[in-house]
Amino acid sequence: MAAERRDFYEVLGVPRTATAEEIQRAYRTLARRNHPDVNKEPGAEDRFKVITEAYDVLSDPKSRRKYDRFGAQWRQVPDDVEQRAGARQRAPAGAGFPGQGAGFGGRGGIGEEVDIEDLLGSIFGGRQGGAGDRFGRGPVPGADTEAEITISVEDAYHGGPRRITLPGGPAGRTREYEVTIPAGVTEGQRIRLAGQGSGGARGGPSGDLYLVVHIAPHPRYKLSGRDITVEIPMAPWEAALGATVPVETPGGTLRVDVPPGTQSGRRLRLRGRGLPNPRGAPGDLYAEIKIMVPPKLSDAERRLFEELATVSSYNPRGDR
């Protein structure tokens, strides 16, 4: 259906009382969803054109006022006709206009409602159309777009410049972007690239590109927000006697003091050693103890374990 025969408020999904800000928000949401660079479904491009047309009309106070008054034929009405129609609504009964009879085009009695077709006919001599060329169409901003990127835990920790390649260029080609990853970026956070979204229409500014960050699974680190958990493998005697062990973290190697008698699964908290936070407190690092036993014992090791089993009264199962 042609844009002229659609109710523009219905197209944008806003009431006729919508503010300019509500109209703009509705347009940006719908344009982002239906822009041909983003939505490859059949009919998306046609919907985008109708959405843009509706926004073009309703975002301009002058054209919106005419659309509200004259409906689908608003483009055929020159400015002076709109002013005269408004003046007629304010005029007392019996008031006429220069060159007119009791009504526009000489039809209708004094105070009668004038049909828009007659009004246009009186101006254009029965010929409708063509008047829309007299009205300029303002610039329309481009839609914001989104894309997803996946980075490593180390990249999330340190940040820094990075070159990425994304689809969405002309004719299906890819585009390259220089992106600065902020140190401490978290899963799901969006990075804004100003002016890198879809191009505007009729000289309007381009939209923005938002990169949604995903952090790839890591064989050593587990993330929860800004907190990092890392396992510390320990020998049974280290856990029993206590030890200072090295721990690899995204920020470098740390030495952690493990107290005597530490059980497997215990988590030692290293405050502020998680992902950094440019706007607040950094996350924490949790070192989780995992007690490992030798997969194969030497003869000497076996004798020592047998001796320990003989002299120790410890029962890990208690009285169960």
CSV table of C-alpha atoms in Angstrom, one decimal:
chain,number,residue,atom,x,y,z
A,1,MET,CA,0.0,0.0,0.0
A,2,ALA,CA,1.3,3.4,-0.9
A,3,ALA,CA,2.7,5.6,1.9
A,4,GLU,CA,0.1,8.3,1.1
A,5,ARG,CA,-2.8,5.9,1.9
A,6,ARG,CA,-1.4,4.8,5.2
A,7,ASP,CA,-2.1,6.6,8.5
A,8,PHE,CA,1.4,7.8,9.5
A,9,TYR,CA,0.6,7.7,13.2
A,10,GLU,CA,-0.4,4.0,12.7
A,11,VAL,CA,2.8,3.4,10.8
A,12,LEU,CA,5.0,4.6,13.7
A,13,GLY,CA,2.7,3.1,16.3
A,14,VAL,CA,2.2,6.4,18.2
A,15,PRO,CA,-1.0,8.3,19.1
A,16,ARG,CA,-1.9,11.6,17.5
A,17,THR,CA,-0.9,13.4,20.7
A,18,ALA,CA,2.6,12.0,20.5
A,19,THR,CA,5.4,14.4,21.3
A,20,ALA,CA,8.3,15.0,18.9
A,21,GLU,CA,10.6,13.0,21.1
A,22,GLU,CA,8.1,10.0,21.1
A,23,ILE,CA,7.9,10.2,17.3
A,24,GLN,CA,11.7,10.2,17.0
A,25,ARG,CA,12.1,7.3,19.4
A,26,ALA,CA,9.5,5.3,17.5
A,27,TYR,CA,11.1,6.0,14.2
A,28,ARG,CA,14.6,5.0,15.4
A,29,THR,CA,13.3,1.7,16.8
A,30,LEU,CA,11.4,0.8,13.7
A,31,ALA,CA,14.1,2.0,11.3
A,32,ARG,CA,16.8,0.0,13.1
A,33,ARG,CA,14.6,-3.1,12.9
A,34,ASN,CA,13.7,-2.7,9.2
A,35,HIS,CA,16.7,-1.1,7.6
A,36,PRO,CA,17.9,-3.0,4.5
A,37,ASP,CA,21.4,-3.2,5.9
A,38,VAL,CA,20.1,-5.1,9.0
A,39,ASN,CA,16.9,-6.8,8.0
A,40,LYS,CA,17.2,-9.1,4.9
A,41,GLU,CA,13.6,-10.3,5.1
A,42,PRO,CA,11.3,-9.7,2.1
A,43,GLY,CA,9.4,-6.5,2.4
A,44,ALA,CA,11.8,-4.9,4.9
A,45,GLU,CA,13.0,-2.3,2.5
A,46,ASP,CA,9.4,-1.3,1.6
A,47,ARG,CA,8.5,-1.0,5.2
A,48,PHE,CA,11.6,1.1,5.8
A,49,LYS,CA,10.5,3.5,3.1
A,50,VAL,CA,7.0,3.9,4.6
A,51,ILE,CA,8.5,4.4,8.1
A,52,THR,CA,10.9,7.0,6.8
A,53,GLU,CA,8.0,8.8,4.9
A,54,ALA,CA,5.9,8.8,8.1
A,55,TYR,CA,8.7,10.2,10.1
A,56,ASP,CA,9.6,12.8,7.5
A,57,VAL,CA,6.0,14.1,7.7
A,58,LEU,CA,5.4,13.9,11.4
A,59,SER,CA,8.8,15.2,12.6
A,60,ASP,CA,8.3,18.5,10.9
A,61,PRO,CA,5.8,20.7,12.8
A,62,LYS,CA,4.6,22.4,9.6
A,63,SER,CA,3.9,19.3,7.6
A,64,ARG,CA,2.5,17.5,10.6
A,65,ARG,CA,0.0,20.3,11.1
A,66,LYS,CA,-1.1,20.1,7.5
A,67,TYR,CA,-1.3,16.3,7.6
A,68,ASP,CA,-3.5,16.5,10.7
A,69,ARG,CA,-5.9,18.9,9.0
A,70,PHE,CA,-6.0,17.6,5.4
A,71,GLY,CA,-5.1,13.9,5.8
A,72,ALA,CA,-3.7,12.0,2.9
A,73,GLN,CA,-4.1,15.0,0.5
A,74,TRP,CA,-2.0,17.3,2.6
A,75,ARG,CA,0.8,17.5,0.0
A,76,GLN,CA,-1.7,19.1,-2.5
A,77,VAL,CA,-2.4,22.0,-0.2
A,78,PRO,CA,-0.2,25.1,-0.5
A,79,ASP,CA,0.7,27.1,2.6
A,80,ASP,CA,-1.7,29.9,1.8
A,81,VAL,CA,-4.6,27.6,1.5
A,82,GLU,CA,-3.9,26.2,4.9
A,83,GLN,CA,-3.7,29.7,6.3
A,84,ARG,CA,-7.0,30.6,4.7
A,85,ALA,CA,-8.7,27.4,5.9
A,86,GLY,CA,-7.5,28.2,9.4
A,87,ALA,CA,-8.7,31.7,9.1
A,88,ARG,CA,-12.1,30.5,7.9
A,89,GLN,CA,-12.5,28.3,10.9
A,90,ARG,CA,-11.9,31.4,13.1
A,91,ALA,CA,-14.1,33.8,11.0
A,92,PRO,CA,-17.7,34.7,12.1
A,93,ALA,CA,-20.6,33.4,10.1
A,94,GLY,CA,-21.1,35.4,6.9
A,95,ALA,CA,-17.4,36.3,6.6
A,96,GLY,CA,-16.0,35.7,3.1
A,97,PHE,CA,-12.6,35.9,1.5
A,98,PRO,CA,-11.4,38.0,-1.4
A,99,GLY,CA,-12.5,36.5,-4.7
A,100,GLN,CA,-14.8,33.9,-3.1
A,101,GLY,CA,-18.5,33.6,-2.6
A,102,ALA,CA,-20.3,32.3,0.4
A,103,GLY,CA,-17.9,29.4,0.4
A,104,PHE,CA,-14.7,28.3,-1.3
A,105,GLY,CA,-15.3,27.9,-5.0
A,106,GLY,CA,-18.7,29.4,-4.6
A,107,ARG,CA,-20.2,26.2,-3.2
A,108,GLY,CA,-22.0,25.9,0.1
A,109,GLY,CA,-23.9,28.4,2.2
A,110,ILE,CA,-22.4,30.7,4.7
A,111,GLY,CA,-20.9,28.8,7.6
A,112,GLU,CA,-21.1,25.4,5.8
A,113,GLU,CA,-18.2,22.9,6.0
A,114,VAL,CA,-16.1,23.0,2.8
A,115,ASP,CA,-15.0,19.7,1.3
A,116,ILE,CA,-11.3,19.4,0.7
A,117,GLU,CA,-11.8,18.3,-2.9
A,118,ASP,CA,-13.7,21.5,-3.5
A,119,LEU,CA,-11.1,23.5,-1.7
A,120,LEU,CA,-8.3,22.0,-3.9
A,121,GLY,CA,-10.4,22.4,-7.0
A,122,SER,CA,-10.9,26.1,-6.3
A,123,ILE,CA,-7.2,26.6,-6.1
A,124,PHE,CA,-6.0,24.4,-8.9
A,125,GLY,CA,-9.0,24.8,-11.2
A,126,GLY,CA,-10.1,21.2,-10.8
A,127,ARG,CA,-6.5,19.8,-11.3
A,128,GLN,CA,-5.1,18.1,-8.2
A,129,GLY,CA,-1.6,16.9,-7.8
A,130,GLY,CA,1.7,18.7,-8.4
A,131,ALA,CA,1.4,21.0,-5.5
A,132,GLY,CA,3.5,18.6,-3.4
A,133,ASP,CA,6.5,19.6,-5.4
A,134,ARG,CA,6.4,22.9,-3.7
A,135,PHE,CA,7.2,21.5,-0.3
A,136,GLY,CA,10.7,20.5,0.6
A,137,ARG,CA,11.4,17.4,2.6
A,138,GLY,CA,13.8,17.8,5.5
A,139,PRO,CA,16.8,15.6,6.4
A,140,VAL,CA,16.2,12.3,8.0
A,141,PRO,CA,18.8,10.8,10.4
A,142,GLY,CA,20.1,7.4,9.7
A,143,ALA,CA,19.1,4.4,11.9
A,144,ASP,CA,21.3,3.1,14.7
A,145,THR,CA,22.6,-0.4,14.1
A,146,GLU,CA,24.0,-3.2,16.2
A,147,ALA,CA,26.7,-5.8,15.6
A,148,GLU,CA,28.2,-8.4,17.9
A,149,ILE,CA,31.9,-8.9,18.6
A,150,THR,CA,33.7,-11.6,20.6
A,151,ILE,CA,36.9,-10.8,22.5
A,152,SER,CA,39.1,-12.8,24.9
A,153,VAL,CA,39.2,-12.4,28.7
A,154,GLU,CA,42.7,-10.8,28.3
A,155,ASP,CA,41.3,-8.2,25.9
A,156,ALA,CA,38.4,-7.5,28.3
A,157,TYR,CA,40.9,-6.9,31.1
A,158,HIS,CA,43.5,-4.8,29.3
A,159,GLY,CA,41.4,-3.1,26.6
A,160,GLY,CA,43.2,-1.3,23.8
A,161,PRO,CA,42.8,-0.7,20.0
A,162,ARG,CA,41.6,-3.5,17.8
A,163,ARG,CA,40.6,-3.8,14.1
A,164,ILE,CA,37.4,-5.7,13.4
A,165,THR,CA,35.7,-6.7,10.3
A,166,LEU,CA,31.9,-6.8,10.1
A,167,PRO,CA,29.3,-7.4,7.3
A,168,GLY,CA,27.0,-4.7,6.1
A,169,GLY,CA,29.1,-2.9,3.5
A,170,PRO,CA,27.8,-2.0,0.0
A,171,ALA,CA,26.9,-4.9,-2.2
A,172,GLY,CA,27.3,-7.4,0.7
A,173,ARG,CA,30.9,-6.5,1.2
A,174,THR,CA,32.5,-6.3,4.7
A,175,ARG,CA,33.7,-3.2,6.4
A,176,GLU,CA,36.7,-2.7,8.7
A,177,TYR,CA,36.6,-0.6,11.9
A,178,GLU,CA,39.2,0.7,14.3
A,179,VAL,CA,37.8,0.1,17.7
A,180,THR,CA,39.2,1.0,21.1
A,181,ILE,CA,38.1,-1.7,23.6
A,182,PRO,CA,37.7,-0.1,27.0
A,183,ALA,CA,39.6,-1.9,29.8
A,184,GLY,CA,37.2,-3.7,32.0
A,185,VAL,CA,34.4,-4.2,29.4
A,186,THR,CA,31.9,-6.8,30.5
A,187,GLU,CA,29.7,-9.4,28.8
A,188,GLY,CA,26.8,-7.7,27.0
A,189,GLN,CA,28.2,-4.2,27.2
A,190,ARG,CA,27.8,-2.0,24.2
A,191,ILE,CA,30.5,0.1,22.6
A,192,ARG,CA,29.3,3.1,20.6
A,193,LEU,CA,30.9,4.1,17.3
A,194,ALA,CA,29.4,7.5,16.5
A,195,GLY,CA,28.3,8.0,13.0
A,196,GLN,CA,29.1,4.5,11.8
A,197,GLY,CA,25.5,3.3,11.6
A,198,SER,CA,23.2,3.5,8.6
A,199,GLY,CA,23.4,6.6,6.4
A,200,GLY,CA,20.8,9.4,6.7
A,201,ALA,CA,18.5,10.5,4.0
A,202,ARG,CA,18.5,13.8,2.2
A,203,GLY,CA,21.6,15.0,4.0
A,204,GLY,CA,20.6,13.7,7.4
A,205,PRO,CA,23.4,12.5,9.8
A,206,SER,CA,24.3,8.8,9.9
A,207,GLY,CA,23.2,6.8,12.9
A,208,ASP,CA,25.5,5.1,15.4
A,209,LEU,CA,26.9,1.6,15.4
A,210,TYR,CA,26.7,-0.2,18.7
A,211,LEU,CA,29.0,-3.2,19.2
A,212,VAL,CA,27.6,-5.8,21.7
A,213,VAL,CA,30.5,-7.4,23.5
A,214,HIS,CA,30.7,-11.1,24.1
A,215,ILE,CA,33.6,-12.6,26.0
A,216,ALA,CA,34.8,-16.0,24.7
A,217,PRO,CA,35.0,-18.9,27.2
A,218,HIS,CA,38.5,-19.3,28.6
A,219,PRO,CA,40.2,-22.6,29.6
A,220,ARG,CA,41.5,-21.0,32.9
A,221,TYR,CA,39.2,-18.1,33.8
A,222,LYS,CA,35.5,-18.0,34.6
A,223,LEU,CA,33.8,-14.6,34.6
A,224,SER,CA,30.8,-13.4,36.6
A,225,GLY,CA,30.4,-9.7,35.9
A,226,ARG,CA,33.7,-8.3,36.8
A,227,ASP,CA,34.7,-11.1,39.1
A,228,ILE,CA,37.1,-13.8,37.9
A,229,THR,CA,37.5,-17.3,39.3
A,230,VAL,CA,40.6,-19.3,38.7
A,231,GLU,CA,41.5,-22.8,40.0
A,232,ILE,CA,44.7,-23.4,42.0
A,233,PRO,CA,45.8,-27.1,41.7
A,234,MET,CA,47.6,-28.2,44.9
A,235,ALA,CA,49.2,-31.4,46.1
A,236,PRO,CA,47.8,-33.0,49.2
A,237,TRP,CA,50.8,-32.1,51.3
A,238,GLU,CA,50.7,-28.5,50.1
A,239,ALA,CA,47.0,-28.2,51.2
A,240,ALA,CA,47.8,-29.9,54.5
A,241,LEU,CA,50.9,-28.0,55.4
A,242,GLY,CA,50.1,-24.7,53.7
A,243,ALA,CA,52.1,-23.2,50.8
A,244,THR,CA,52.7,-20.1,48.8
A,245,VAL,CA,51.7,-20.9,45.2
A,246,PRO,CA,51.8,-18.9,41.9
A,247,VAL,CA,48.5,-18.0,40.3
A,248,GLU,CA,48.1,-16.9,36.7
A,249,THR,CA,45.7,-14.0,36.3
A,250,PRO,CA,44.8,-11.8,33.3
A,251,GLY,CA,46.8,-9.0,35.0
A,252,GLY,CA,49.9,-11.2,35.5
A,253,THR,CA,51.2,-13.8,37.9
A,254,LEU,CA,50.4,-13.5,41.6
A,255,ARG,CA,51.7,-15.4,44.6
A,256,VAL,CA,49.0,-16.6,47.0
A,257,ASP,CA,49.4,-17.8,50.5
A,258,VAL,CA,47.3,-20.9,51.1
A,259,PRO,CA,46.8,-21.6,54.8
A,260,PRO,CA,47.5,-25.0,56.3
A,261,GLY,CA,44.5,-27.4,56.3
A,262,THR,CA,42.9,-25.9,53.2
A,263,GLN,CA,40.2,-28.1,51.8
A,264,SER,CA,39.5,-28.7,48.1
A,265,GLY,CA,36.9,-26.3,46.8
A,266,ARG,CA,37.8,-23.5,49.2
A,267,ARG,CA,37.8,-20.1,47.5
A,268,LEU,CA,40.3,-17.5,48.5
A,269,ARG,CA,39.3,-13.9,47.7
A,270,LEU,CA,41.8,-11.5,46.2
A,271,ARG,CA,40.1,-8.1,46.5
A,272,GLY,CA,40.3,-5.8,43.4
A,273,ARG,CA,42.1,-8.4,41.2
A,274,GLY,CA,39.2,-9.0,38.9
A,275,LEU,CA,38.3,-6.9,35.8
A,276,PRO,CA,39.0,-3.2,36.2
A,277,ASN,CA,36.2,-0.7,36.3
A,278,PRO,CA,36.8,2.8,34.9
A,279,ARG,CA,33.7,4.1,36.8
A,280,GLY,CA,34.1,2.4,40.1
A,281,ALA,CA,35.5,-0.4,42.1
A,282,PRO,CA,37.2,-3.3,40.2
A,283,GLY,CA,36.0,-6.8,40.5
A,284,ASP,CA,37.6,-9.5,42.7
A,285,LEU,CA,39.6,-12.6,41.8
A,286,TYR,CA,38.6,-15.9,43.5
A,287,ALA,CA,41.3,-18.6,43.7
A,288,GLU,CA,39.5,-21.9,44.1
A,289,ILE,CA,41.6,-24.7,45.6
A,290,LYS,CA,41.6,-28.0,43.7
A,291,ILE,CA,43.6,-30.8,45.5
A,292,MET,CA,45.3,-33.2,43.0
A,293,VAL,CA,46.9,-36.5,43.8
A,294,PRO,CA,49.7,-38.1,41.8
A,295,PRO,CA,48.3,-40.2,39.0
A,296,LYS,CA,51.1,-42.7,39.5
A,297,LEU,CA,53.1,-43.2,42.7
A,298,SER,CA,56.8,-44.1,42.9
A,299,ASP,CA,57.8,-46.8,45.3
A,300,ALA,CA,59.1,-44.2,47.8
A,301,GLU,CA,55.9,-42.2,47.5
A,302,ARG,CA,53.8,-45.3,48.0
A,303,ARG,CA,55.7,-46.2,51.2
A,304,LEU,CA,55.2,-42.7,52.6
A,305,PHE,CA,51.5,-42.7,51.9
A,306,GLU,CA,51.2,-46.1,53.5
A,307,GLU,CA,53.0,-44.9,56.5
A,308,LEU,CA,50.7,-41.8,56.7
A,309,ALA,CA,47.7,-44.0,56.5
A,310,THR,CA,49.0,-46.0,59.4
A,311,VAL,CA,49.9,-43.2,61.7
A,312,SER,CA,47.0,-40.7,60.8
A,313,SER,CA,43.8,-40.8,62.8
A,314,TYR,CA,42.0,-38.5,60.3
A,315,ASN,CA,38.8,-39.9,58.9
A,316,PRO,CA,37.4,-37.6,56.1
A,317,ARG,CA,34.0,-39.4,56.3
A,318,GLY,CA,33.6,-38.9,60.0
A,319,ASP,CA,31.2,-41.2,61.7
A,320,ARG,CA,28.8,-41.4,58.7
